[in-house]
Short mmCIF file of C-alpha atoms in Angstrom, two decimals:
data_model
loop_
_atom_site.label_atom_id
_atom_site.label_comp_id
_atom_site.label_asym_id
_atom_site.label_seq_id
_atom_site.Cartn_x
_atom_site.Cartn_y
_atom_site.Cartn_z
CA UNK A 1 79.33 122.52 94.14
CA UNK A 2 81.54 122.27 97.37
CA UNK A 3 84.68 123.57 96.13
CA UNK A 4 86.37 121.43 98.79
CA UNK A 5 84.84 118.59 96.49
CA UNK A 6 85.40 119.50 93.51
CA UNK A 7 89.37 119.75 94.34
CA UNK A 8 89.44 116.46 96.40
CA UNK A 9 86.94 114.04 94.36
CA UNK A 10 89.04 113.71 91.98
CA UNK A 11 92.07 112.62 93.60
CA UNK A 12 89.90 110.24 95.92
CA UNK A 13 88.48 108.51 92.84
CA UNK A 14 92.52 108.57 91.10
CA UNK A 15 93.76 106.84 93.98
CA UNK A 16 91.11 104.11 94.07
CA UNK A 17 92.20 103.62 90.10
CA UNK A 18 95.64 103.54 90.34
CA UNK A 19 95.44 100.80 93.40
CA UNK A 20 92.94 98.71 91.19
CA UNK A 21 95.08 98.82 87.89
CA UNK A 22 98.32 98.30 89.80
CA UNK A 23 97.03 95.42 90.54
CA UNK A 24 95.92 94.50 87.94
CA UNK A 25 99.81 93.90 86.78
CA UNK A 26 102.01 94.10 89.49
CA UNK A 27 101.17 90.09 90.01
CA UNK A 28 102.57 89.01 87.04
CA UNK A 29 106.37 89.39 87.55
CA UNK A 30 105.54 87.74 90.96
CA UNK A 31 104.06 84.64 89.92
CA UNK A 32 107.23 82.80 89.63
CA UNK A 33 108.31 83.71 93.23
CA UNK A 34 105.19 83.34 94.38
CA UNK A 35 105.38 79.50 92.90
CA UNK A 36 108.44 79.18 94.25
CA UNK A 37 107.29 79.06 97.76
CA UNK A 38 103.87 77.20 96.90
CA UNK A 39 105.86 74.35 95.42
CA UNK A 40 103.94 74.45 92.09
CA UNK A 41 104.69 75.44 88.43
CA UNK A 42 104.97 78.78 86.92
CA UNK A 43 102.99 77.87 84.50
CA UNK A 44 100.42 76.57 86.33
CA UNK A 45 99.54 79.87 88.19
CA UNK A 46 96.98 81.39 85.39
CA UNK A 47 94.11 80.70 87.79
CA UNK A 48 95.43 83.81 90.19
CA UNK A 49 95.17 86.09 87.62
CA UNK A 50 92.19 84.57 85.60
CA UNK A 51 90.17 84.21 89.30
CA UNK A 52 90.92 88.05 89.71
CA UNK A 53 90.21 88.98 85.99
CA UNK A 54 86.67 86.76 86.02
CA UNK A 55 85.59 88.01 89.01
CA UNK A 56 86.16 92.04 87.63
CA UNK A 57 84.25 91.24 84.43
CA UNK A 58 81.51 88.94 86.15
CA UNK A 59 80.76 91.93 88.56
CA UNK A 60 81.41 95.06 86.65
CA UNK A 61 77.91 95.21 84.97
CA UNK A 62 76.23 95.37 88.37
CA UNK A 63 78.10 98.40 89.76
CA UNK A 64 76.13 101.15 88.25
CA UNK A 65 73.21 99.83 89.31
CA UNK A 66 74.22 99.48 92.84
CA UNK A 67 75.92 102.52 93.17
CA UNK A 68 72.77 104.22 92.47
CA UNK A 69 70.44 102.02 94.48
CA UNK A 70 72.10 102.31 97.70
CA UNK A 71 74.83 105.29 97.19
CA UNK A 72 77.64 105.99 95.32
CA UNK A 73 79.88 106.91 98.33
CA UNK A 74 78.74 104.10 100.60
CA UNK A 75 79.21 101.80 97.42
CA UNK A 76 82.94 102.99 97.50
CA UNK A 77 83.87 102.96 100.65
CA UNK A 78 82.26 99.33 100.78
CA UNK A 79 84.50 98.39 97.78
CA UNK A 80 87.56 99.38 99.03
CA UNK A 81 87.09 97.67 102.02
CA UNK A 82 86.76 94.24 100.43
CA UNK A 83 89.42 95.39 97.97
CA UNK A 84 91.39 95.48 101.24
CA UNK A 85 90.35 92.69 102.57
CA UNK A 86 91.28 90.57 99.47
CA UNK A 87 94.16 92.25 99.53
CA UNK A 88 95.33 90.72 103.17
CA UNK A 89 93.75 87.15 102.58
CA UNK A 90 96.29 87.24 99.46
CA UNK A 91 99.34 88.51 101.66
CA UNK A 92 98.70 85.70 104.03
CA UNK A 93 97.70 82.92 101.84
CA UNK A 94 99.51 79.58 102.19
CA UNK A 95 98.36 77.95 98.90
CA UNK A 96 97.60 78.46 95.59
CA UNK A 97 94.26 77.62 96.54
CA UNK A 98 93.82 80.07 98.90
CA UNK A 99 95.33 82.76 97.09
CA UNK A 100 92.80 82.05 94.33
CA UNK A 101 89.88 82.40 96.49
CA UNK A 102 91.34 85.82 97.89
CA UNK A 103 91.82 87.04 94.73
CA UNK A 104 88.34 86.47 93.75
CA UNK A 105 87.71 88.22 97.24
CA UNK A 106 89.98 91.23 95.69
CA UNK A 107 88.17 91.10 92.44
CA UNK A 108 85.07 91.42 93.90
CA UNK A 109 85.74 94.94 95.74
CA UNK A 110 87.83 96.21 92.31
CA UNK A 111 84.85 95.34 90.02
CA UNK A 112 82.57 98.50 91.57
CA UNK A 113 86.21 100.66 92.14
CA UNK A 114 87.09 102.42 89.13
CA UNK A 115 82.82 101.77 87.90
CA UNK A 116 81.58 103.94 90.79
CA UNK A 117 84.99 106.05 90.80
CA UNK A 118 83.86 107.41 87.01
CA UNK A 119 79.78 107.37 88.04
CA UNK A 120 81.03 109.84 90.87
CA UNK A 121 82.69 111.93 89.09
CA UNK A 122 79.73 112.14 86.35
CA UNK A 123 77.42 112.91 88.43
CA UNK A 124 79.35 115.97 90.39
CA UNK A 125 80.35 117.84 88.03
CA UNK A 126 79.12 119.66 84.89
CA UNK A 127 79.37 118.25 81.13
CA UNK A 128 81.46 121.38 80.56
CA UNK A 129 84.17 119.66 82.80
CA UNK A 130 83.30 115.74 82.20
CA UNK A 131 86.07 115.18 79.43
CA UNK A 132 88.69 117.14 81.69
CA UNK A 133 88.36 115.60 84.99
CA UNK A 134 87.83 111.54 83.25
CA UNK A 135 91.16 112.40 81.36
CA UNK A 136 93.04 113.37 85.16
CA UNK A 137 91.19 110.01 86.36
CA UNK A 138 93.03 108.44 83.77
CA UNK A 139 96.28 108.86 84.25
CA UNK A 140 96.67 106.92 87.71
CA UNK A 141 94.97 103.82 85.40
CA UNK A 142 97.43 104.57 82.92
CA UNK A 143 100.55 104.72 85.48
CA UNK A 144 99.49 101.37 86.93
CA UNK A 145 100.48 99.11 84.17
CA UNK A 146 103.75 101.21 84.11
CA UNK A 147 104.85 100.80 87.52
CA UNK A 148 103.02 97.72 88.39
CA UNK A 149 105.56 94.91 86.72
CA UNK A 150 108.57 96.97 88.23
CA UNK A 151 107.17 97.07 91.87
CA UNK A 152 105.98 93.66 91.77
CA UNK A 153 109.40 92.14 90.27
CA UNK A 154 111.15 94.75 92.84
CA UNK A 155 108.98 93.46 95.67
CA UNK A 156 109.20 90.22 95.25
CA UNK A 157 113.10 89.90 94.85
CA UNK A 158 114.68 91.91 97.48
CA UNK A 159 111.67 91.89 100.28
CA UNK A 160 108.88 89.43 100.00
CA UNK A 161 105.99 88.63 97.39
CA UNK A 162 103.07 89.53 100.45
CA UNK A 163 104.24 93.17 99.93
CA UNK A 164 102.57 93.32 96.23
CA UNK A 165 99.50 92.84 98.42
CA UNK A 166 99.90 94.69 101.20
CA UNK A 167 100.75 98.00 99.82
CA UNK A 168 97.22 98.08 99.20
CA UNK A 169 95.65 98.40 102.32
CA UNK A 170 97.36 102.30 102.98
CA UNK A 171 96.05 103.37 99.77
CA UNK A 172 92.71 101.56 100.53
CA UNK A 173 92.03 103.29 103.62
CA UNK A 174 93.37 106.58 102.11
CA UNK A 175 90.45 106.39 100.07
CA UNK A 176 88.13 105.81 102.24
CA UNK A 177 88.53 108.32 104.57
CA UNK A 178 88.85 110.87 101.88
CA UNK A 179 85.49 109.55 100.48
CA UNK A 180 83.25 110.18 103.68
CA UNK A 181 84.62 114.08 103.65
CA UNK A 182 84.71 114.76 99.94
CA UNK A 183 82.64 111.93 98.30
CA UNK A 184 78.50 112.67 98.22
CA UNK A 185 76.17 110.07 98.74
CA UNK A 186 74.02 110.12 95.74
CA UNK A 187 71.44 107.67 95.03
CA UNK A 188 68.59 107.38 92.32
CA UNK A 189 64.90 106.75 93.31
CA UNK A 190 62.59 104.75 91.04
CA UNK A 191 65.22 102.65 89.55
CA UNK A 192 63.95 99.85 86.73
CA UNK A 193 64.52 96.51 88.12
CA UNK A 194 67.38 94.93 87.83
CA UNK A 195 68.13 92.35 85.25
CA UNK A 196 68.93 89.62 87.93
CA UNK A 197 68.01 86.71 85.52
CA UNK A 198 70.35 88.54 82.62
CA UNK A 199 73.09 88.81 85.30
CA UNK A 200 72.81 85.35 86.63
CA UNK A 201 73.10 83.69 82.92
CA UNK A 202 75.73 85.71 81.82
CA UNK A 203 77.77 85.22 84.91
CA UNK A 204 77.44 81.16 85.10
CA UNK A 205 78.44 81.68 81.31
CA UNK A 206 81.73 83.26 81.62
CA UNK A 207 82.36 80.87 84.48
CA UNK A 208 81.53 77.51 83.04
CA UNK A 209 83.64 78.55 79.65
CA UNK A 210 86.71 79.88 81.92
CA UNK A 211 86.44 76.20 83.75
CA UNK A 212 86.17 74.54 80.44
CA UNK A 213 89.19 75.82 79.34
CA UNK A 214 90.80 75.28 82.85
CA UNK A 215 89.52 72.10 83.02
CA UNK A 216 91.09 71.04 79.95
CA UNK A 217 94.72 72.05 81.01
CA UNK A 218 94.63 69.98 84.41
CA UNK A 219 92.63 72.23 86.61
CA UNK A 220 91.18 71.11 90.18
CA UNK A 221 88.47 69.37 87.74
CA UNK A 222 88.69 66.12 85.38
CA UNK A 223 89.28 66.89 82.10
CA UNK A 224 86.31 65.25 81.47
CA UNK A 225 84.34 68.22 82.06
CA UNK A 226 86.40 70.56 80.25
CA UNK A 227 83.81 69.71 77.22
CA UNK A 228 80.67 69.65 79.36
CA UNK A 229 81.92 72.98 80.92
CA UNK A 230 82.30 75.01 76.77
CA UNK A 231 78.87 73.52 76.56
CA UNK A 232 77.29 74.58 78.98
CA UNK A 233 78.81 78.31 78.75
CA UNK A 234 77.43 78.38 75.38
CA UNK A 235 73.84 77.00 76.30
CA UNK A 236 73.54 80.21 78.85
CA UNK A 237 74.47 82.11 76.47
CA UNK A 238 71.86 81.22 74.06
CA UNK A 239 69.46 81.34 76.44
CA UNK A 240 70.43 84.86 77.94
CA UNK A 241 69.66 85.96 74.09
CA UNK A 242 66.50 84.27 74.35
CA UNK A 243 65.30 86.17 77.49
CA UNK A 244 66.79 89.66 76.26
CA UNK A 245 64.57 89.71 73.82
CA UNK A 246 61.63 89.42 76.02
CA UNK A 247 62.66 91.57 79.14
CA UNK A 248 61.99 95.49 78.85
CA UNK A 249 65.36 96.05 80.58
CA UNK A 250 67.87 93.40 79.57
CA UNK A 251 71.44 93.49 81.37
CA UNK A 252 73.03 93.85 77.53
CA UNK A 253 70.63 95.21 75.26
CA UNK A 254 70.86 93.54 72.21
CA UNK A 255 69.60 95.59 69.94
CA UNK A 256 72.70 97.46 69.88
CA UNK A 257 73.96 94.73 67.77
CA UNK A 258 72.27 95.91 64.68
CA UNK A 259 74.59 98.59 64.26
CA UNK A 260 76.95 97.41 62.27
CA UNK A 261 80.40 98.57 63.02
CA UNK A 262 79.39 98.17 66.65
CA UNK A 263 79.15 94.71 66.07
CA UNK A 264 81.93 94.54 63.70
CA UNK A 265 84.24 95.89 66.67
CA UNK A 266 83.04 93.82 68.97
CA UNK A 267 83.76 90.48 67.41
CA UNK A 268 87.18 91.93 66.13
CA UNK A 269 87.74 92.66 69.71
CA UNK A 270 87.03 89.68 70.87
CA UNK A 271 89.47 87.80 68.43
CA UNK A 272 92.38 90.18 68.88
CA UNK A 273 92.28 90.59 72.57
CA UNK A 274 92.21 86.31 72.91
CA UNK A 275 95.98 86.54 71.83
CA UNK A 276 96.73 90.26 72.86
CA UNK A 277 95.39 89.75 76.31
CA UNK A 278 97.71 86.66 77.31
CA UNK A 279 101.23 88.91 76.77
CA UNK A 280 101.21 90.58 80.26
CA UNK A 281 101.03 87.48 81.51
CA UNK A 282 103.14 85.23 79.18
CA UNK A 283 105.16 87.93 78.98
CA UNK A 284 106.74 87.64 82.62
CA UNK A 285 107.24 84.06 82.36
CA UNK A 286 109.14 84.09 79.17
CA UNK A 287 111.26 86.71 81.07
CA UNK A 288 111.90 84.76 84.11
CA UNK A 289 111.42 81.08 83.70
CA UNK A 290 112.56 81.30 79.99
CA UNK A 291 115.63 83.35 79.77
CA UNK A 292 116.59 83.38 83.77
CA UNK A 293 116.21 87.38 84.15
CA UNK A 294 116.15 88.31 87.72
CA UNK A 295 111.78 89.53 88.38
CA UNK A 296 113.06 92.98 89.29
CA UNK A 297 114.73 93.02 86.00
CA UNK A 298 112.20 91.34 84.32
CA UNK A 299 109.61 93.73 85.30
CA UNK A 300 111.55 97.04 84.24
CA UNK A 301 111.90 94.92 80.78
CA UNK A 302 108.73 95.37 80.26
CA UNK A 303 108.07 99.45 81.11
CA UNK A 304 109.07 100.40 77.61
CA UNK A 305 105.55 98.35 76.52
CA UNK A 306 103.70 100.26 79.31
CA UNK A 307 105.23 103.70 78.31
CA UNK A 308 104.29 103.16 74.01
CA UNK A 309 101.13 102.42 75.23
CA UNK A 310 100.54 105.65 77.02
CA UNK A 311 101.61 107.29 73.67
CA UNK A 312 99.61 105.24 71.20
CA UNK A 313 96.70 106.09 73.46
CA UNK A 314 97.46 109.67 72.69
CA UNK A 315 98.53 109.44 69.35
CA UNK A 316 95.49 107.55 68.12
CA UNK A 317 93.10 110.91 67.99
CA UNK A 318 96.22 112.26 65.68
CA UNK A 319 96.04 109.05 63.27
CA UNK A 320 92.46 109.15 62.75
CA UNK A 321 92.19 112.62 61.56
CA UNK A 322 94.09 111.46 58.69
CA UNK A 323 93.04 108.19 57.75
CA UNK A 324 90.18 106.03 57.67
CA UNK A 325 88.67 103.99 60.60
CA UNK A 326 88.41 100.68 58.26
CA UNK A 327 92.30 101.21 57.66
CA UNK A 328 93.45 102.45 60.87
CA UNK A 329 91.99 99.31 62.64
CA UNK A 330 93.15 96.81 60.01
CA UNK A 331 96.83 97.66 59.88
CA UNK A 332 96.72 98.05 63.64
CA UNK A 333 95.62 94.95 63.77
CA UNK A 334 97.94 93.27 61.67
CA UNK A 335 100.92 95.20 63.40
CA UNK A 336 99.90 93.31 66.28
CA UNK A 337 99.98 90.26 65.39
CA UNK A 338 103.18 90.97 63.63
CA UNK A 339 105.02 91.75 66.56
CA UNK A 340 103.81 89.12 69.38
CA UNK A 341 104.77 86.19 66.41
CA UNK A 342 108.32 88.36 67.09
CA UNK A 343 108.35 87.02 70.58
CA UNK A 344 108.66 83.32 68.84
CA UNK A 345 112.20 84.35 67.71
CA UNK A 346 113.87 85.90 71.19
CA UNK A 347 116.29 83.41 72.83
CA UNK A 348 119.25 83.58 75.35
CA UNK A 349 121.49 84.99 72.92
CA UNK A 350 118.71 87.80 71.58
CA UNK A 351 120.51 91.48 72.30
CA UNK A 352 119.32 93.73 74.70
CA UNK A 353 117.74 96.18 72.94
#
């Protein structure tokens, strides 16, 4: 291997990771200023970050296969330029409507970013080096969530909310030019199809349930629908099951199912992440709208959460060479739900610390 490559790839890929999980946070201590000059509701903002987070998981699935179909590097490049492009649709939007649609614009070029980022550096180097160079690609998605809620809520107070958007595009074409020196252009011959039918079902799925729900808040829709919408999701749902089990190549195989702590994980997931995964955004508002903190302050508030995180992701390894799995996840668990009921209790006159 080039060792011009194998020097550079890395930080290439670390750069497209860190721009993608940055903003993946740095909009939530912005919302409120960003509602602010929209004339609309904090609260009613959700659908910029859902429109961004839908379009990441709807696409996601589909990078591998594209990356080796027509090229990993020209997969890239081609994502950071829409990642760009979202990027300046969102800096110059002049409605919430507008911003949503750029955002799923955005979402679309981060969904194959950090997906074709890893696949690179897979297939480059050697197994003997796999674990070392993922775990230096990790830190820059590790750093985001850090420095994301503090740049936004800096951003956003003492120079304007478009900034949180535009400090994208230098990074973006960073890595892009970086990628046609030091990025190969690998591709796969004789691929299996594509699950297009799998992809198609699963994607209307997560759609019509994330409407449903939208819907039955006051979205853009009736409410009226909101039921229609949950039924639907779960009818395309069904039926994806249906055709995995008659395709050779499913999207999801399903057989993976059958293993049973697999499937245990996954549903606990599921459960624990619906309440876990509203905090970085519920989190900001509480901050802001509810106790009146300032979004630059709000957002360094909330680095001592990003910085724990960095060191229960390190100290987990530790834990679980010393007790069970089964216990391990259940007290987690538990803990967590402890602590976000603790939010219930913090008021105006709650200290500091």
């Amino acid at each position: 291997m080039d060792k011009d490559i194998e020097r550079a790839l890395p930080w290439v890929v670390s750069v497209a990771l860190f721009m993608k999980m940055l903003d993946t946070t740095i909009m939530n201590t912005s919302l409120p200023s960003i509602a602010v000059d929209f004339n609309e509701s904090p609260l009613e903002m959700q659908s910029v970050v859902v429109s961004y987070l839908l379009t990441l998981a709807l696409f996601m699935p589909i990078s591998g296969w594209i990356a080796d179909r027509f090229g990993v590097r020209n997969v890239f490049i081609f994502a950071n330029i829409v990642f760009m492009i979202g990027s300046l649709l969102s800096a110059i939007s002049g409605s919430v409507t507008e911003l949503v649609l750029a955002r799923i614009v955005q979402g679309f070029g981060g969904a194959f970013l950090a997906p074709v980022g890893r696949l690179a550096i897979i297939k480059v180097f050697p197994r003997s080096r796999l674990t070392e160079m993922l775990s230096f690609i990790s830190i820059p998605a590790l750093m985001g969530p850090l420095v994301g809620p503090a740049v936004g809520g800096f951003l956003s107070q003492y120079a304007s909310w478009h900034w949180i958007f535009l400090i994208n595009i230098p990074a973006g074409i960073f890595a892009s030019l970086a990628a046609v020196k030091y990025m190969p252009s690998l591709k796969v011959e004789g691929l299996a199809r594509f699950d297009w039918t799998g992809f198609a079902l699963v994607g209307f799925s997560l759609i019509c349930g994330t409407l449903g729900l939208k819907t039955a808040t006051g979205f853009y829709i009736p409410s009226i629908y909101a039921m229609p919408l949950v039924l639907a999701s779960f009818i395309l749902l069904i039926w994806y099951v249906v055709h995995a089990k008659r395709v050779k190549f499913p999207l999801f195989d399903l057989k993976v199912f059958k293993i049973r702590s697999f499937s245990v994980g996954i549903v606990g997931n599921i459960f624990a992440r619906l309440a876990s995964g509203t905090m970085p955004y519920m989190t900001p508002l509480l901050l802001q709208v509810g106790l009146g903190y300032s979004p630059f302050y709000a957002g360094l508030l909330l680095i001592p959460s990003a910085i724990m995180s960095i060191f229960g992701k390190q100290l987990v390894t530790y834990l679980l060479k010393r007790v069970s799995y089964r216990l391990f996840l259940c007290t987690n668990t538990v803990l967590i739900g402890v602590f976000m009921m603790l939010y219930a209790t913090v008021g105006h006159d709650t200290p500091l610390w």
